[in-house]
Amino acid sequence: MSSFDSCYVAAEMSNSEPNQEFQMVEQMEETGERKAGDGKAPESNPSGGKESPSVTSESTLFSNSYANQHAMRKFFVTRPGAFDQAIEDLKIHVIKNSGEIAQSFWLLSEIDHWNNERERVVVITDANLLVCKYDFIMLSCLQVQRIPLNYIDRICRGQFTFPERSLDKREGEGLRIYWDNLKEPSALSRWNPWATDIPYATFTEHPVKNSSERFSAICQMSEFTAQLIRAVQTTQSKNPAPGKTSGVVVLNQPLLIDTYTGFMSFIGNRNKLGYSLARGSVGF
């Protein structure tokens, strides 16, 4: 209760009971001095000089940097144990299929060449970069794209850009990973939203990045980029790809998403159709 509230309560009670005395005690944190509201000296301590432990009230201030928890609970990946289960499933998949060693797991959003945004678990192993489509509702891995680290030749990070007349644009920063500089997407692939022969992958931070300290760590783009560059350099020094020069080029430049109308991405991204998301009850 603030001092204003204390005085207000004391004034009301004194009007109704004028003969009753009130004593306001203020604990001083440094000196332990007490001030009596009626002007009388404080009573002696009956405990023989030993001071009783002071009782203080503390208020905890929660950081406003974290996103709204209620909104974040809609993402199934934030449910207790969901991401841990994904890690266990992918570890079994990696060991069973290729005998690789998983170095780190990340939760990112992949953006395709049509600006469609999708939830992905990304794994850096000792030989490959795994881009995994994981269903956090059924807790199952649906698809894995395997990108050899020794084939990655360019990593670009920068702001997203669009053609001047594009109707669906996005803000923010992303990361684009190229693994075949000699191959350019054909016109048919660029206009096909389901094309799988695009020689690059684009990522941005997951929406739950600020929901907790743990998700802030596994969704952090800068740390993911640093670990990926180190893994690529290590793999290329040990096992260079045939016909390719050793080394990876790291650039800071805008990332062009060459879409104009963007009707599909507008509907999908606004409704988070690329995420395992609780969408409310359906029916009556």
mmCIF file of N, CA and C in Angstrom, residues 99-166:
data_model
loop_
_atom_site.group_PDB
_atom_site.id
_atom_site.type_symbol
_atom_site.label_atom_id
_atom_site.label_comp_id
_atom_site.label_asym_id
_atom_site.label_seq_id
_atom_site.Cartn_x
_atom_site.Cartn_y
_atom_site.Cartn_z
ATOM 1 N N GLY A 99 24.732 -42.520 -40.165
ATOM 2 C CA GLY A 99 25.784 -42.608 -39.166
ATOM 3 C C GLY A 99 26.461 -41.284 -38.873
ATOM 4 N N GLU A 100 25.801 -40.182 -39.161
ATOM 5 C CA GLU A 100 26.380 -38.868 -38.905
ATOM 6 C C GLU A 100 26.244 -38.494 -37.426
ATOM 7 N N ILE A 101 26.934 -37.445 -37.060
ATOM 8 C CA ILE A 101 26.875 -36.927 -35.701
ATOM 9 C C ILE A 101 26.197 -35.560 -35.754
ATOM 10 N N ALA A 102 25.076 -35.427 -35.066
ATOM 11 C CA ALA A 102 24.366 -34.154 -35.018
ATOM 12 C C ALA A 102 25.096 -33.198 -34.079
ATOM 13 N N GLN A 103 25.408 -32.026 -34.574
ATOM 14 C CA GLN A 103 26.141 -31.037 -33.787
ATOM 15 C C GLN A 103 25.228 -30.025 -33.111
ATOM 16 N N SER A 104 24.166 -29.600 -33.779
ATOM 17 C CA SER A 104 23.256 -28.620 -33.188
ATOM 18 C C SER A 104 21.904 -28.674 -33.890
ATOM 19 N N PHE A 105 20.864 -28.274 -33.156
ATOM 20 C CA PHE A 105 19.491 -28.277 -33.656
ATOM 21 C C PHE A 105 18.943 -26.855 -33.550
ATOM 22 N N TRP A 106 18.205 -26.455 -34.574
ATOM 23 C CA TRP A 106 17.701 -25.088 -34.656
ATOM 24 C C TRP A 106 16.245 -25.096 -35.101
ATOM 25 N N LEU A 107 15.513 -24.107 -34.647
ATOM 26 C CA LEU A 107 14.124 -23.918 -35.045
ATOM 27 C C LEU A 107 14.036 -22.625 -35.842
ATOM 28 N N LEU A 108 13.779 -22.764 -37.150
ATOM 29 C CA LEU A 108 13.763 -21.612 -38.045
ATOM 30 C C LEU A 108 12.523 -21.649 -38.930
ATOM 31 N N SER A 109 12.335 -20.605 -39.685
ATOM 32 C CA SER A 109 11.275 -20.547 -40.691
ATOM 33 C C SER A 109 11.933 -20.492 -42.061
ATOM 34 N N GLU A 110 11.515 -21.390 -42.961
ATOM 35 C CA GLU A 110 12.035 -21.403 -44.324
ATOM 36 C C GLU A 110 11.087 -20.619 -45.226
ATOM 37 N N ILE A 111 11.655 -19.827 -46.110
ATOM 38 C CA ILE A 111 10.880 -19.043 -47.065
ATOM 39 C C ILE A 111 11.247 -19.517 -48.464
ATOM 40 N N ASP A 112 10.257 -20.039 -49.196
ATOM 41 C CA ASP A 112 10.557 -20.544 -50.523
ATOM 42 C C ASP A 112 10.576 -19.415 -51.557
ATOM 43 N N HIS A 113 10.789 -19.766 -52.813
ATOM 44 C CA HIS A 113 10.937 -18.758 -53.865
ATOM 45 C C HIS A 113 9.620 -18.078 -54.210
ATOM 46 N N TRP A 114 8.511 -18.544 -53.622
ATOM 47 C CA TRP A 114 7.223 -17.883 -53.786
ATOM 48 C C TRP A 114 6.797 -17.154 -52.520
ATOM 49 N N ASN A 115 7.724 -16.956 -51.598
ATOM 50 C CA ASN A 115 7.500 -16.220 -50.351
ATOM 51 C C ASN A 115 6.575 -16.963 -49.388
ATOM 52 N N ASN A 116 6.447 -18.270 -49.547
ATOM 53 C CA ASN A 116 5.677 -19.067 -48.599
ATOM 54 C C ASN A 116 6.552 -19.406 -47.394
ATOM 55 N N GLU A 117 6.024 -19.199 -46.212
ATOM 56 C CA GLU A 117 6.774 -19.362 -44.967
ATOM 57 C C GLU A 117 6.379 -20.670 -44.301
ATOM 58 N N ARG A 118 7.390 -21.483 -43.912
ATOM 59 C CA ARG A 118 7.117 -22.791 -43.330
ATOM 60 C C ARG A 118 8.051 -23.061 -42.150
ATOM 61 N N GLU A 119 7.524 -23.753 -41.172
ATOM 62 C CA GLU A 119 8.270 -24.105 -39.959
ATOM 63 C C GLU A 119 9.237 -25.243 -40.265
ATOM 64 N N ARG A 120 10.489 -25.096 -39.813
ATOM 65 C CA ARG A 120 11.496 -26.121 -40.085
ATOM 66 C C ARG A 120 12.405 -26.323 -38.867
ATOM 67 N N VAL A 121 12.794 -27.577 -38.663
ATOM 68 C CA VAL A 121 13.865 -27.908 -37.729
ATOM 69 C C VAL A 121 15.119 -28.128 -38.568
ATOM 70 N N VAL A 122 16.157 -27.382 -38.291
ATOM 71 C CA VAL A 122 17.392 -27.445 -39.075
ATOM 72 C C VAL A 122 18.483 -28.064 -38.204
ATOM 73 N N VAL A 123 19.161 -29.052 -38.775
ATOM 74 C CA VAL A 123 20.189 -29.785 -38.036
ATOM 75 C C VAL A 123 21.526 -29.627 -38.749
ATOM 76 N N ILE A 124 22.532 -29.222 -38.021
ATOM 77 C CA ILE A 124 23.899 -29.188 -38.546
ATOM 78 C C ILE A 124 24.608 -30.445 -38.062
ATOM 79 N N THR A 125 25.026 -31.295 -39.004
ATOM 80 C CA THR A 125 25.770 -32.500 -38.656
ATOM 81 C C THR A 125 27.232 -32.307 -39.064
ATOM 82 N N ASP A 126 28.007 -33.359 -38.921
ATOM 83 C CA ASP A 126 29.410 -33.266 -39.305
ATOM 84 C C ASP A 126 29.613 -33.371 -40.811
ATOM 85 N N ALA A 127 28.531 -33.627 -41.580
ATOM 86 C CA ALA A 127 28.681 -33.762 -43.024
ATOM 87 C C ALA A 127 27.594 -33.047 -43.819
ATOM 88 N N ASN A 128 26.434 -32.827 -43.222
ATOM 89 C CA ASN A 128 25.309 -32.285 -43.969
ATOM 90 C C ASN A 128 24.549 -31.238 -43.170
ATOM 91 N N LEU A 129 23.762 -30.479 -43.903
ATOM 92 C CA LEU A 129 22.765 -29.588 -43.314
ATOM 93 C C LEU A 129 21.403 -30.210 -43.610
ATOM 94 N N LEU A 130 20.673 -30.553 -42.566
ATOM 95 C CA LEU A 130 19.381 -31.200 -42.715
ATOM 96 C C LEU A 130 18.271 -30.183 -42.468
ATOM 97 N N VAL A 131 17.376 -30.056 -43.432
ATOM 98 C CA VAL A 131 16.210 -29.181 -43.310
ATOM 99 C C VAL A 131 14.996 -30.088 -43.178
ATOM 100 N N CYS A 132 14.410 -30.112 -41.983
ATOM 101 C CA CYS A 132 13.412 -31.124 -41.644
ATOM 102 C C CYS A 132 12.034 -30.501 -41.485
ATOM 103 N N LYS A 133 11.079 -31.105 -42.158
ATOM 104 C CA LYS A 133 9.677 -30.754 -41.946
ATOM 105 C C LYS A 133 9.140 -31.665 -40.850
ATOM 106 N N TYR A 134 8.835 -31.079 -39.698
ATOM 107 C CA TYR A 134 8.428 -31.875 -38.531
ATOM 108 C C TYR A 134 7.028 -31.460 -38.097
ATOM 109 N N ASP A 135 6.193 -32.473 -37.883
ATOM 110 C CA ASP A 135 4.816 -32.243 -37.434
ATOM 111 C C ASP A 135 4.807 -32.253 -35.910
ATOM 112 N N PHE A 136 4.677 -31.064 -35.305
ATOM 113 C CA PHE A 136 4.686 -30.967 -33.853
ATOM 114 C C PHE A 136 3.340 -31.324 -33.232
ATOM 115 N N ILE A 137 2.346 -31.597 -34.056
ATOM 116 C CA ILE A 137 1.060 -32.070 -33.536
ATOM 117 C C ILE A 137 1.101 -33.582 -33.346
ATOM 118 N N MET A 138 1.523 -34.292 -34.379
ATOM 119 C CA MET A 138 1.625 -35.761 -34.318
ATOM 120 C C MET A 138 3.000 -36.226 -33.864
ATOM 121 N N LEU A 139 3.934 -35.274 -33.697
ATOM 122 C CA LEU A 139 5.306 -35.575 -33.263
ATOM 123 C C LEU A 139 5.954 -36.596 -34.193
ATOM 124 N N SER A 140 6.046 -36.229 -35.453
ATOM 125 C CA SER A 140 6.645 -37.124 -36.448
ATOM 126 C C SER A 140 7.353 -36.299 -37.512
ATOM 127 N N CYS A 141 8.449 -36.846 -38.031
ATOM 128 C CA CYS A 141 9.212 -36.201 -39.095
ATOM 129 C C CYS A 141 8.602 -36.594 -40.438
ATOM 130 N N LEU A 142 8.235 -35.608 -41.233
ATOM 131 C CA LEU A 142 7.550 -35.868 -42.491
ATOM 132 C C LEU A 142 8.480 -35.822 -43.695
ATOM 133 N N GLN A 143 9.535 -35.013 -43.620
ATOM 134 C CA GLN A 143 10.399 -34.849 -44.790
ATOM 135 C C GLN A 143 11.748 -34.300 -44.351
ATOM 136 N N VAL A 144 12.805 -34.751 -45.021
ATOM 137 C CA VAL A 144 14.158 -34.275 -44.720
ATOM 138 C C VAL A 144 14.857 -33.927 -46.022
ATOM 139 N N GLN A 145 15.364 -32.720 -46.116
ATOM 140 C CA GLN A 145 16.197 -32.305 -47.238
ATOM 141 C C GLN A 145 17.648 -32.297 -46.773
ATOM 142 N N ARG A 146 18.489 -32.997 -47.498
ATOM 143 C CA ARG A 146 19.886 -33.160 -47.099
ATOM 144 C C ARG A 146 20.778 -32.330 -48.026
ATOM 145 N N ILE A 147 21.509 -31.375 -47.445
ATOM 146 C CA ILE A 147 22.408 -30.510 -48.207
ATOM 147 C C ILE A 147 23.836 -30.775 -47.747
ATOM 148 N N PRO A 148 24.697 -31.359 -48.593
ATOM 149 C CA PRO A 148 26.087 -31.618 -48.185
ATOM 150 C C PRO A 148 26.822 -30.326 -47.869
ATOM 151 N N LEU A 149 27.502 -30.308 -46.746
ATOM 152 C CA LEU A 149 28.215 -29.099 -46.335
ATOM 153 C C LEU A 149 29.354 -28.751 -47.289
ATOM 154 N N ASN A 150 29.991 -29.767 -47.873
ATOM 155 C CA ASN A 150 31.118 -29.466 -48.760
ATOM 156 C C ASN A 150 30.677 -28.918 -50.117
ATOM 157 N N TYR A 151 29.369 -28.893 -50.378
ATOM 158 C CA TYR A 151 28.859 -28.302 -51.610
ATOM 159 C C TYR A 151 28.364 -26.871 -51.403
ATOM 160 N N ILE A 152 28.238 -26.433 -50.183
ATOM 161 C CA ILE A 152 27.799 -25.061 -49.920
ATOM 162 C C ILE A 152 28.928 -24.100 -50.275
ATOM 163 N N ASP A 153 28.660 -23.187 -51.197
ATOM 164 C CA ASP A 153 29.710 -22.280 -51.652
ATOM 165 C C ASP A 153 29.436 -20.812 -51.375
ATOM 166 N N ARG A 154 28.207 -20.489 -50.936
ATOM 167 C CA ARG A 154 27.910 -19.078 -50.679
ATOM 168 C C ARG A 154 26.830 -18.973 -49.611
ATOM 169 N N ILE A 155 27.033 -18.056 -48.672
ATOM 170 C CA ILE A 155 26.062 -17.775 -47.614
ATOM 171 C C ILE A 155 25.845 -16.275 -47.584
ATOM 172 N N CYS A 156 24.598 -15.862 -47.776
ATOM 173 C CA CYS A 156 24.269 -14.440 -47.827
ATOM 174 C C CYS A 156 23.277 -14.107 -46.720
ATOM 175 N N ARG A 157 23.494 -12.956 -46.105
ATOM 176 C CA ARG A 157 22.584 -12.484 -45.080
ATOM 177 C C ARG A 157 22.254 -11.022 -45.329
ATOM 178 N N GLY A 158 20.961 -10.690 -45.235
ATOM 179 C CA GLY A 158 20.565 -9.311 -45.481
ATOM 180 C C GLY A 158 19.064 -9.136 -45.404
ATOM 181 N N GLN A 159 18.602 -7.944 -45.763
ATOM 182 C CA GLN A 159 17.191 -7.619 -45.739
ATOM 183 C C GLN A 159 16.491 -8.224 -46.955
ATOM 184 N N PHE A 160 15.220 -8.570 -46.783
ATOM 185 C CA PHE A 160 14.438 -9.087 -47.897
ATOM 186 C C PHE A 160 14.054 -7.931 -48.828
ATOM 187 N N THR A 161 14.145 -8.190 -50.124
ATOM 188 C CA THR A 161 13.725 -7.217 -51.124
ATOM 189 C C THR A 161 12.806 -7.897 -52.124
ATOM 190 N N PHE A 162 11.962 -7.091 -52.772
ATOM 191 C CA PHE A 162 10.985 -7.597 -53.725
ATOM 192 C C PHE A 162 10.978 -6.697 -54.948
ATOM 193 N N PRO A 163 10.428 -7.178 -56.049
ATOM 194 C CA PRO A 163 10.265 -6.287 -57.204
ATOM 195 C C PRO A 163 9.416 -5.069 -56.834
ATOM 196 N N GLU A 164 9.626 -4.008 -57.541
ATOM 197 C CA GLU A 164 8.976 -2.742 -57.185
ATOM 198 C C GLU A 164 7.458 -2.864 -57.180
ATOM 199 N N ARG A 165 6.899 -3.643 -58.087
ATOM 200 C CA ARG A 165 5.444 -3.753 -58.204
ATOM 201 C C ARG A 165 4.886 -4.976 -57.477
ATOM 202 N N SER A 166 5.666 -5.590 -56.627
ATOM 203 C CA SER A 166 5.179 -6.745 -55.883
ATOM 204 C C SER A 166 4.081 -6.339 -54.905
#
